[in-house]
Short mmCIF file of C-alpha atoms in Angstrom, two decimals:
data_model
loop_
_atom_site.label_atom_id
_atom_site.label_comp_id
_atom_site.label_asym_id
_atom_site.label_seq_id
_atom_site.Cartn_x
_atom_site.Cartn_y
_atom_site.Cartn_z
CA MET A 299 91.49 236.04 -97.31
CA GLN A 300 90.67 237.11 -93.44
CA LEU A 301 91.25 240.86 -92.84
CA ASN A 302 91.25 243.09 -89.93
CA GLN A 303 90.79 246.92 -90.86
CA GLU A 304 92.75 249.37 -88.85
CA ILE A 305 91.22 252.88 -89.42
CA LEU A 306 93.74 255.72 -89.31
CA VAL A 307 92.45 259.02 -87.91
CA GLY A 308 93.53 262.19 -89.47
CA ASP A 309 94.63 260.95 -92.82
CA ASN A 310 91.85 258.76 -94.02
CA SER A 311 94.24 255.80 -94.83
CA LEU A 312 93.74 252.23 -94.38
CA SER A 313 95.92 249.24 -93.25
CA ALA A 314 95.10 245.61 -93.22
CA GLU A 315 96.52 242.79 -91.11
CA ARG A 316 95.73 239.12 -91.19
CA VAL A 317 93.46 238.01 -88.12
CA ASP A 318 91.62 235.10 -87.29
CA ASN A 319 88.30 236.60 -87.15
CA PRO A 320 87.07 237.93 -90.52
CA TYR A 321 85.94 241.53 -91.03
CA GLU A 322 86.33 242.31 -87.39
CA ILE A 323 86.75 246.15 -87.07
CA ARG A 324 89.24 247.04 -84.32
CA THR A 325 88.85 250.23 -82.39
CA ASP A 326 91.45 249.81 -79.58
CA ASN A 327 94.50 250.77 -81.80
CA ILE A 328 93.25 253.66 -83.64
CA ILE A 329 96.27 255.88 -84.57
CA SER A 330 97.54 258.65 -86.66
CA ARG A 331 100.36 258.62 -88.96
CA PRO A 332 101.40 260.28 -92.34
CA GLN A 333 99.35 259.40 -95.29
CA PRO A 334 100.96 256.69 -97.33
CA ALA A 335 101.55 257.03 -101.12
CA VAL A 336 98.20 257.02 -103.19
CA SER A 337 99.20 253.79 -104.82
CA ASP A 338 99.99 252.10 -101.61
CA ASN A 339 96.61 253.33 -100.18
CA SER A 340 94.72 252.16 -103.31
CA SER A 341 96.24 248.81 -103.25
CA ILE A 342 95.02 248.50 -99.60
CA LEU A 343 91.48 249.64 -100.52
CA ASP A 344 91.30 247.36 -103.50
CA SER A 345 92.38 244.21 -101.41
CA LEU A 346 89.71 245.20 -98.88
CA LEU A 347 86.91 245.60 -101.36
CA ASP A 348 87.94 242.19 -103.15
CA ASP A 349 87.75 240.28 -100.02
CA TYR A 350 84.65 241.98 -98.72
CA LYS A 351 83.02 241.03 -102.18
CA ASN A 352 84.07 237.35 -101.62
CA HIS A 353 82.50 237.55 -98.33
CA LEU A 354 79.21 238.80 -99.65
CA ALA A 355 79.20 236.28 -102.33
CA GLY A 356 79.75 233.47 -99.83
CA LYS A 357 77.08 234.70 -97.71
CA THR A 358 74.63 235.03 -100.67
CA ALA A 359 75.12 231.56 -101.59
CA LEU A 360 74.03 230.10 -98.29
CA HIS A 361 70.85 232.25 -97.49
CA ALA A 362 67.70 230.97 -96.71
CA GLY A 363 66.08 232.46 -93.66
CA TYR A 364 64.75 235.87 -94.97
CA PRO A 365 62.37 236.68 -97.82
CA TYR A 366 64.84 238.16 -100.15
CA ASN A 367 65.15 237.43 -103.81
CA LEU A 368 69.00 237.45 -104.31
CA SER A 369 68.56 236.68 -108.13
CA PHE A 370 68.72 239.90 -110.02
CA SER A 371 70.80 241.76 -112.47
CA TYR A 372 70.93 245.52 -113.00
CA GLU A 373 73.94 245.66 -114.82
CA LYS A 374 72.48 248.03 -117.34
CA LEU A 375 71.64 250.52 -114.50
CA SER A 376 74.99 251.12 -113.04
CA PRO A 377 75.55 254.18 -115.17
CA PHE A 378 72.96 255.87 -113.24
CA PHE A 379 74.91 255.79 -110.12
CA GLU A 380 77.00 258.55 -111.66
CA PHE A 381 73.90 260.90 -110.78
CA ALA A 382 72.51 262.19 -107.55
CA ILE A 383 69.00 261.17 -108.18
CA ASN A 384 66.38 262.56 -105.61
CA ASN A 385 62.53 262.36 -105.79
CA LEU A 386 62.14 264.71 -102.77
CA GLY A 387 58.42 265.72 -102.34
CA ASP A 388 55.54 264.20 -103.99
CA PRO A 389 56.08 261.64 -106.82
CA PHE A 390 53.22 263.62 -108.71
CA VAL A 391 54.34 267.10 -108.26
CA ALA A 392 57.60 267.97 -109.84
CA SER A 393 60.05 269.85 -107.71
CA ASN A 394 62.71 272.50 -108.42
CA TYR A 395 65.32 269.79 -108.32
CA LYS A 396 65.33 268.21 -111.67
CA ILE A 397 67.74 265.37 -111.09
CA ASP A 398 64.78 262.84 -110.38
CA SER A 399 63.10 259.86 -111.48
CA ARG A 400 59.55 260.73 -111.02
CA PHE A 401 58.41 259.26 -114.38
CA PHE A 402 59.66 255.79 -113.40
CA GLU A 403 58.18 255.92 -109.87
CA GLN A 404 54.74 256.83 -111.43
CA GLU A 405 55.05 253.91 -114.02
CA ALA A 406 56.35 251.49 -111.13
CA LEU A 407 53.19 252.22 -108.85
CA ALA A 408 50.79 252.09 -112.05
CA PHE A 409 51.80 248.47 -112.08
CA PHE A 410 50.82 247.74 -108.43
CA ALA A 411 47.76 249.78 -108.73
CA LYS A 412 46.65 247.75 -111.79
CA LEU A 413 47.69 244.24 -109.98
CA TYR A 414 45.27 245.48 -106.87
CA GLN A 415 42.62 246.63 -109.10
CA MET A 416 42.69 250.21 -107.73
CA GLN A 417 41.12 253.31 -109.25
CA ASP A 418 41.77 257.04 -107.93
CA TRP A 419 44.92 255.79 -106.34
CA TRP A 420 48.23 257.58 -104.89
CA GLY A 421 51.34 256.14 -103.74
CA TYR A 422 55.01 256.50 -103.50
CA ILE A 423 58.36 254.40 -103.42
CA THR A 424 59.46 253.77 -99.99
CA THR A 425 62.63 252.90 -98.30
CA CYS A 426 61.20 249.54 -96.90
CA GLY A 427 58.03 247.85 -95.75
CA THR A 428 58.08 249.32 -92.63
CA GLU A 429 57.94 252.74 -93.92
CA GLY A 430 54.89 251.67 -95.82
CA ASN A 431 53.12 250.17 -92.68
CA LEU A 432 53.94 253.51 -90.80
CA TYR A 433 52.27 255.49 -93.64
CA GLY A 434 49.46 253.36 -94.07
CA LEU A 435 48.68 253.40 -90.20
CA LEU A 436 49.35 257.20 -89.96
CA LEU A 437 46.50 257.52 -92.73
CA GLY A 438 44.37 255.40 -90.50
CA ARG A 439 44.97 257.51 -87.37
CA GLU A 440 44.56 260.88 -89.44
CA THR A 441 41.11 259.51 -91.06
CA TYR A 442 39.97 258.38 -87.43
CA PRO A 443 41.96 260.07 -84.88
CA ASP A 444 39.82 258.24 -81.98
CA GLY A 445 40.28 254.97 -83.67
CA ILE A 446 41.72 251.74 -81.97
CA LEU A 447 44.33 249.68 -83.96
CA TYR A 448 43.68 245.97 -84.24
CA ALA A 449 46.59 243.66 -85.24
CA SER A 450 47.20 240.09 -84.64
CA ASN A 451 50.18 239.01 -82.35
CA ASP A 452 51.76 237.52 -85.56
CA SER A 453 51.88 240.95 -87.24
CA HIS A 454 55.17 242.44 -88.09
CA TYR A 455 56.99 244.60 -85.21
CA SER A 456 56.68 247.64 -87.33
CA ILE A 457 52.83 247.56 -86.55
CA ALA A 458 53.37 248.06 -82.74
CA LYS A 459 56.07 250.79 -83.60
CA ALA A 460 53.47 252.66 -85.63
CA ALA A 461 51.16 252.57 -82.50
CA ARG A 462 53.84 253.88 -80.37
CA PHE A 463 54.87 256.46 -83.08
CA PHE A 464 51.42 257.93 -83.57
CA LYS A 465 49.86 257.28 -80.32
CA ILE A 466 47.21 255.02 -81.47
CA PRO A 467 45.44 252.61 -78.88
CA HIS A 468 46.72 249.14 -79.90
CA VAL A 469 44.70 245.99 -79.17
CA VAL A 470 46.68 242.74 -79.92
CA VAL A 471 44.40 240.02 -81.46
CA ASN A 472 45.18 236.36 -80.67
CA SER A 473 46.55 234.38 -83.59
CA GLN A 474 45.69 230.88 -84.77
CA PRO A 475 48.40 228.22 -84.55
CA ASN A 476 49.27 228.80 -88.06
CA GLY A 477 49.80 232.41 -87.56
CA GLU A 478 46.34 233.74 -89.18
CA MET A 479 44.35 236.09 -87.12
CA ASP A 480 41.83 234.29 -84.65
CA TYR A 481 38.64 236.18 -85.68
CA VAL A 482 36.66 234.89 -82.86
CA ASP A 483 39.06 236.82 -80.66
CA PHE A 484 38.91 239.74 -82.92
CA LEU A 485 35.19 239.71 -82.76
CA SER A 486 35.24 239.70 -79.04
CA ARG A 487 38.07 242.53 -78.82
CA LEU A 488 36.32 245.00 -81.21
CA ASP A 489 34.93 248.29 -79.54
CA SER A 490 31.74 249.19 -81.17
CA SER A 491 31.90 252.53 -79.77
CA ARG A 492 34.86 253.65 -81.69
CA PRO A 493 36.21 253.28 -85.16
CA ALA A 494 38.40 250.48 -85.98
CA ILE A 495 42.02 250.64 -87.74
CA VAL A 496 42.94 247.06 -88.65
CA ASN A 497 46.12 245.66 -89.80
CA LEU A 498 45.56 242.71 -92.52
CA ASN A 499 48.62 240.52 -93.08
CA ALA A 500 49.05 239.19 -96.42
CA GLY A 501 51.91 236.81 -95.25
CA THR A 502 52.89 236.80 -91.36
CA THR A 503 56.54 237.50 -90.70
CA LEU A 504 57.26 233.92 -89.28
CA LYS A 505 54.77 231.73 -90.58
CA GLY A 506 53.54 233.37 -93.82
CA ALA A 507 50.08 233.22 -92.96
CA VAL A 508 47.37 235.31 -94.84
CA ASP A 509 44.53 236.88 -92.77
CA ASP A 510 40.90 236.43 -94.38
CA LEU A 511 39.86 239.77 -95.38
CA GLU A 512 36.22 238.64 -96.04
CA LEU A 513 36.05 237.26 -92.32
CA ILE A 514 37.45 240.41 -91.09
CA LEU A 515 34.69 242.56 -92.69
CA GLU A 516 32.09 240.27 -91.50
CA MET A 517 33.21 240.64 -88.00
CA LEU A 518 33.14 244.35 -88.35
CA GLU A 519 29.69 244.36 -89.69
CA ARG A 520 28.42 242.04 -86.93
CA LYS A 521 29.96 244.50 -84.30
CA GLY A 522 28.04 247.41 -86.32
CA ILE A 523 31.25 249.27 -87.11
CA LYS A 524 30.84 251.46 -89.89
CA ASN A 525 33.67 253.62 -89.57
CA PHE A 526 36.87 251.48 -90.22
CA TYR A 527 40.04 251.55 -91.82
CA ILE A 528 42.15 248.64 -93.18
CA HIS A 529 45.80 248.45 -93.88
CA CYS A 530 47.30 245.59 -95.62
CA ASP A 531 50.89 244.35 -94.82
CA GLY A 532 52.08 242.59 -97.77
CA ALA A 533 55.76 243.03 -97.52
CA LEU A 534 56.33 239.36 -99.21
CA GLY A 535 52.90 238.06 -99.63
CA GLY A 536 51.51 241.04 -101.50
CA MET A 537 53.36 239.76 -104.47
CA LEU A 538 52.15 236.05 -103.85
CA VAL A 539 48.67 236.44 -103.21
CA PRO A 540 47.51 238.35 -106.26
CA TYR A 541 49.03 235.34 -108.34
CA LEU A 542 48.16 232.31 -106.25
CA ALA A 543 44.71 233.43 -105.17
CA PRO A 544 43.57 236.20 -107.46
CA GLY A 545 40.91 238.33 -105.94
CA LYS A 546 41.53 237.15 -102.28
CA ILE A 547 42.80 240.90 -101.54
CA ASN A 548 42.35 243.95 -103.77
CA PHE A 549 40.82 247.41 -103.71
CA ASN A 550 37.57 245.99 -104.77
CA TRP A 551 37.45 244.93 -101.19
CA SER A 552 37.03 247.70 -98.46
CA ILE A 553 40.88 248.25 -97.83
CA HIS A 554 42.31 251.66 -97.66
CA SER A 555 46.20 251.29 -98.08
CA LEU A 556 48.71 248.58 -98.86
CA ALA A 557 52.52 248.24 -98.30
CA ILE A 558 54.75 245.79 -100.28
CA SER A 559 58.59 245.47 -100.07
CA GLY A 560 60.41 245.87 -103.39
CA HIS A 561 63.78 243.86 -102.44
CA LYS A 562 61.77 240.79 -101.56
CA PHE A 563 59.89 238.82 -104.31
CA ILE A 564 60.88 241.48 -107.15
CA GLY A 565 64.34 241.70 -105.82
CA CYS A 566 66.96 244.64 -105.40
CA PRO A 567 70.21 245.42 -104.18
CA PHE A 568 69.13 247.82 -101.58
CA PRO A 569 65.89 247.84 -99.43
CA CYS A 570 62.68 249.51 -100.92
CA GLY A 571 59.14 248.99 -101.18
CA ILE A 572 55.87 250.74 -102.27
CA VAL A 573 52.69 252.30 -100.46
CA LEU A 574 49.22 252.46 -102.13
CA THR A 575 46.24 254.49 -100.89
CA HIS A 576 43.33 256.46 -101.97
CA LYS A 577 44.16 259.76 -103.30
CA LYS A 578 41.57 261.55 -101.13
CA LEU A 579 43.14 260.37 -97.91
CA VAL A 580 46.55 261.88 -98.80
CA ASP A 581 44.96 265.35 -99.74
CA LYS A 582 44.21 265.79 -95.96
CA LEU A 583 48.09 265.64 -95.18
CA ALA A 584 49.45 267.56 -98.26
CA THR A 585 51.35 270.65 -97.48
CA ASN A 586 52.83 272.92 -100.38
CA ILE A 587 56.72 273.56 -99.54
CA GLU A 588 57.89 276.57 -101.28
CA TYR A 589 61.64 275.58 -100.75
CA ILE A 590 61.27 272.31 -102.80
CA GLY A 591 58.51 273.44 -104.99
CA SER A 592 56.60 270.51 -104.51
CA LYS A 593 54.19 268.91 -101.94
CA ASP A 594 55.12 267.38 -98.60
CA THR A 595 52.99 264.15 -98.56
CA THR A 596 55.57 261.33 -97.85
CA LEU A 597 57.31 260.39 -94.70
CA GLY A 598 60.68 261.31 -95.92
CA GLY A 599 61.80 264.61 -97.58
CA SER A 600 64.49 263.51 -99.96
CA ARG A 601 63.70 260.26 -101.56
CA ASN A 602 65.86 257.69 -103.16
CA GLY A 603 65.33 258.19 -106.73
CA HIS A 604 67.47 255.11 -107.77
CA ALA A 605 64.91 252.69 -106.15
CA PRO A 606 61.84 253.72 -108.68
CA LEU A 607 64.31 253.23 -111.45
CA PHE A 608 65.35 249.79 -110.40
CA LEU A 609 61.77 248.67 -109.59
CA TRP A 610 60.58 249.88 -112.90
CA TYR A 611 63.22 248.13 -114.81
CA ALA A 612 62.70 244.73 -112.94
CA ILE A 613 58.85 245.06 -113.55
CA GLN A 614 59.32 245.63 -117.27
CA GLN A 615 61.65 242.77 -117.51
CA ARG A 616 59.75 240.30 -115.74
CA LYS A 617 56.19 241.10 -115.23
CA HIS A 618 55.12 238.48 -117.53
CA LEU A 619 56.97 236.05 -115.39
CA PHE A 620 55.69 236.93 -111.88
CA GLN A 621 52.84 234.36 -112.09
CA LEU A 622 55.40 231.53 -112.83
CA GLU A 623 57.75 232.84 -110.51
CA ALA A 624 55.09 232.88 -107.53
CA GLU A 625 54.04 229.39 -108.62
CA THR A 626 57.35 227.93 -108.62
CA CYS A 627 58.50 229.27 -105.22
CA ALA A 628 55.19 227.91 -103.76
CA SER A 629 55.79 224.44 -105.49
CA LYS A 630 59.46 224.33 -104.12
CA ALA A 631 58.25 225.22 -100.62
CA ALA A 632 55.82 222.23 -101.00
CA ASP A 633 58.70 220.06 -102.00
CA LEU A 634 60.77 221.21 -99.15
CA ARG A 635 58.05 220.54 -96.59
CA GLU A 636 57.52 217.03 -98.12
CA ARG A 637 61.21 216.35 -98.00
CA LEU A 638 61.24 217.23 -94.15
CA GLU A 639 57.81 215.56 -93.10
CA ARG A 640 58.86 212.37 -94.86
CA VAL A 641 61.48 211.70 -92.30
CA GLY A 642 59.46 212.71 -89.39
CA ILE A 643 60.05 216.44 -89.24
CA SER A 644 56.81 218.43 -88.49
CA CYS A 645 56.59 221.42 -90.79
CA LEU A 646 54.08 224.25 -91.53
CA LEU A 647 53.27 225.72 -94.92
CA ASN A 648 50.44 227.87 -94.99
CA SER A 649 48.15 228.54 -98.25
CA TYR A 650 49.60 231.14 -100.81
CA SER A 651 53.02 231.11 -98.98
CA SER A 652 56.52 229.96 -99.70
CA THR A 653 57.39 230.02 -95.91
CA VAL A 654 58.26 226.57 -94.34
CA VAL A 655 58.29 226.46 -90.66
CA PHE A 656 59.97 223.63 -88.60
CA PRO A 657 61.49 223.04 -85.30
CA LYS A 658 64.74 225.16 -84.78
CA PRO A 659 68.12 223.30 -85.78
CA SER A 660 71.28 223.92 -84.10
CA ASN A 661 73.10 227.14 -84.02
CA THR A 662 75.52 226.07 -86.28
CA VAL A 663 72.72 225.53 -88.90
CA VAL A 664 71.07 228.71 -88.06
CA GLU A 665 74.19 230.62 -88.50
CA LYS A 666 75.53 228.81 -91.90
CA TRP A 667 72.16 229.45 -93.36
CA GLN A 668 71.08 232.56 -91.88
CA LEU A 669 67.81 231.47 -90.55
CA SER A 670 65.12 233.57 -88.89
CA THR A 671 64.20 231.98 -85.66
CA GLN A 672 61.60 232.74 -82.96
CA GLY A 673 61.38 230.68 -79.82
CA ASP A 674 61.73 226.95 -80.67
CA LEU A 675 60.75 227.56 -84.59
CA ALA A 676 62.66 228.78 -87.47
CA HIS A 677 61.74 228.76 -91.25
CA VAL A 678 63.16 228.98 -94.77
CA VAL A 679 61.29 231.41 -97.19
CA VAL A 680 61.74 229.76 -100.64
CA MET A 681 62.75 232.36 -103.15
CA GLN A 682 63.54 232.55 -106.79
CA ASN A 683 67.31 232.23 -106.02
CA HIS A 684 66.99 228.90 -104.25
CA SER A 685 67.73 225.93 -106.66
CA ASP A 686 66.76 222.23 -105.92
CA GLU A 687 70.14 221.56 -105.25
CA LEU A 688 70.52 224.27 -102.65
CA LEU A 689 67.46 223.12 -100.81
CA GLU A 690 68.70 219.52 -100.77
CA ARG A 691 71.98 220.91 -99.22
CA PHE A 692 69.76 222.47 -96.55
CA VAL A 693 67.87 219.47 -95.84
CA ALA A 694 71.12 217.44 -95.39
CA ASP A 695 72.50 220.04 -92.89
CA TYR A 696 69.13 219.96 -90.93
CA LEU A 697 68.74 216.26 -90.67
CA GLU A 698 72.31 216.03 -89.73
CA SER A 699 71.79 218.36 -86.84
CA HIS A 700 68.64 216.92 -86.20
CA TYR A 701 69.99 213.36 -85.59
CA GLU A 702 72.95 214.55 -83.61
CA HIS A 703 70.50 216.18 -81.17
CA LEU A 704 68.41 213.03 -80.88
CA SER A 705 71.46 210.97 -80.55
CA ALA A 706 72.66 213.16 -77.69
CA GLN A 707 69.43 213.00 -75.98
CA VAL A 708 69.37 209.13 -76.17
CA LEU A 709 73.11 209.14 -74.75
CA SER A 710 72.08 211.59 -71.87
CA ALA A 711 69.14 209.28 -71.05
CA THR A 712 71.23 206.07 -70.66
CA VAL A 713 73.94 207.61 -68.56
#
C-alpha cells in the first residue's frame, strides 16, 4: 500500500491518502482540524505502521551494499523497552541513576578485550563506529598534543572529521590500488620531529583492505619515532580479522585504541559499537561529576543502556559461532567474485574481507540493491543474511545491467 502522510498541526492526528510516491512526507498542505475520534486515529496509525513495516521488510530483503548483518532476533529482549535504561557516566562507576545496564556493558566489553588479548583495559559501548574513532583519536591528541595524524586516503570519513573537531594536523597518506596504505609514501611523509598519531584500518570503507600493522611499526622505527599512538578502525573488519588472521592485530602489538561497530558483523536493530583503550590513557580525561554521581569519561553524557544488553545477548548466543560466520562470509564473497570474473567482470576482494568491489552498475541496480558507490566503483559486502540464492539474484541483475550497457555502446558506435 502506498501512503502519503498528512501531519496535522495542533491535534497530533494523522490522515493518509493514496499517492504514487510511497512514503513521501508532504509539507505543503499542513492544516488544523478537530481531533478525530480515538478509534479513527488509532486505525490510521495502525495502517501507517503496517505499511511502514512492509516497506522495511522489502528493503531488508534486497540489501547488499552496506556492512550490516540483518539476520538477528531479539524477541526475548522486547520487554526491556518498557524501561528507560541509561548508562550515564563511566561504565565502571555506578551513578545515582540506577536504571542502567552497566553489568551487561562490562561483560560485552570483556569479550572484545579477550578477543584482542588486552590487559588493564577500559572501554564503553558507543553509538557507532564513528564515535569510537572520535574517542580513540581524541585520546591520541590528549596523549600527544603536538602529534600529527596520519591516515590513508581510503580511511573512513570520520577520521578527517576527528582531525577537524580536535584540531589535529592531518596528513593524508596515499593508498595502494587495493585500498591498503602505501607504506613507502607513509615513510616519506612521517615527520621525525613530532609524535605520530596513526589510523590503522582493519577493513577500509569501500575496498575492505587491512593495513599492515607490522609494516607501519617498521616505518615508525626506521624514522626514529618513539612517541606514537595507533588507533585501529575496525568497524566491520574488527570482527573478521581476529578469526581469519589470528594475531595480525591485537594489543600485544603497540596499538592504543580500537573501535568496532556492533550493528555490523554482530547485528543489532540500532547503530552501536565499542571502543577499547588502555585504562591509564583514560584516567587523564576523567572528571568526577557530582550531579550524576559518576565519572565523565565518555563523549556522551546519557548513553543508550539498551545497546549493551543487546550486544551482550548476541555475544552469549553466538560467540561460539563467530569463527564459522566469519569464514562463511569470506567464502561466499570469494564465490561472488568468481561468478562475476567468470563472465569477464573485473573484481577486487582483499584478504580477510567479505567486500567484493566491481565496476558500478546502472542506477537501477544501485537503487534496487542499495549499493554503496564511489566514482566508477561499487561493492557488495557479503554478510550473514546473504543466502546463495540472494547473491545469484544480484549477479543476474548486475549482468543484465552490464550487457545492456555494452549493447548500448555498440549500437551508439555503429550509428
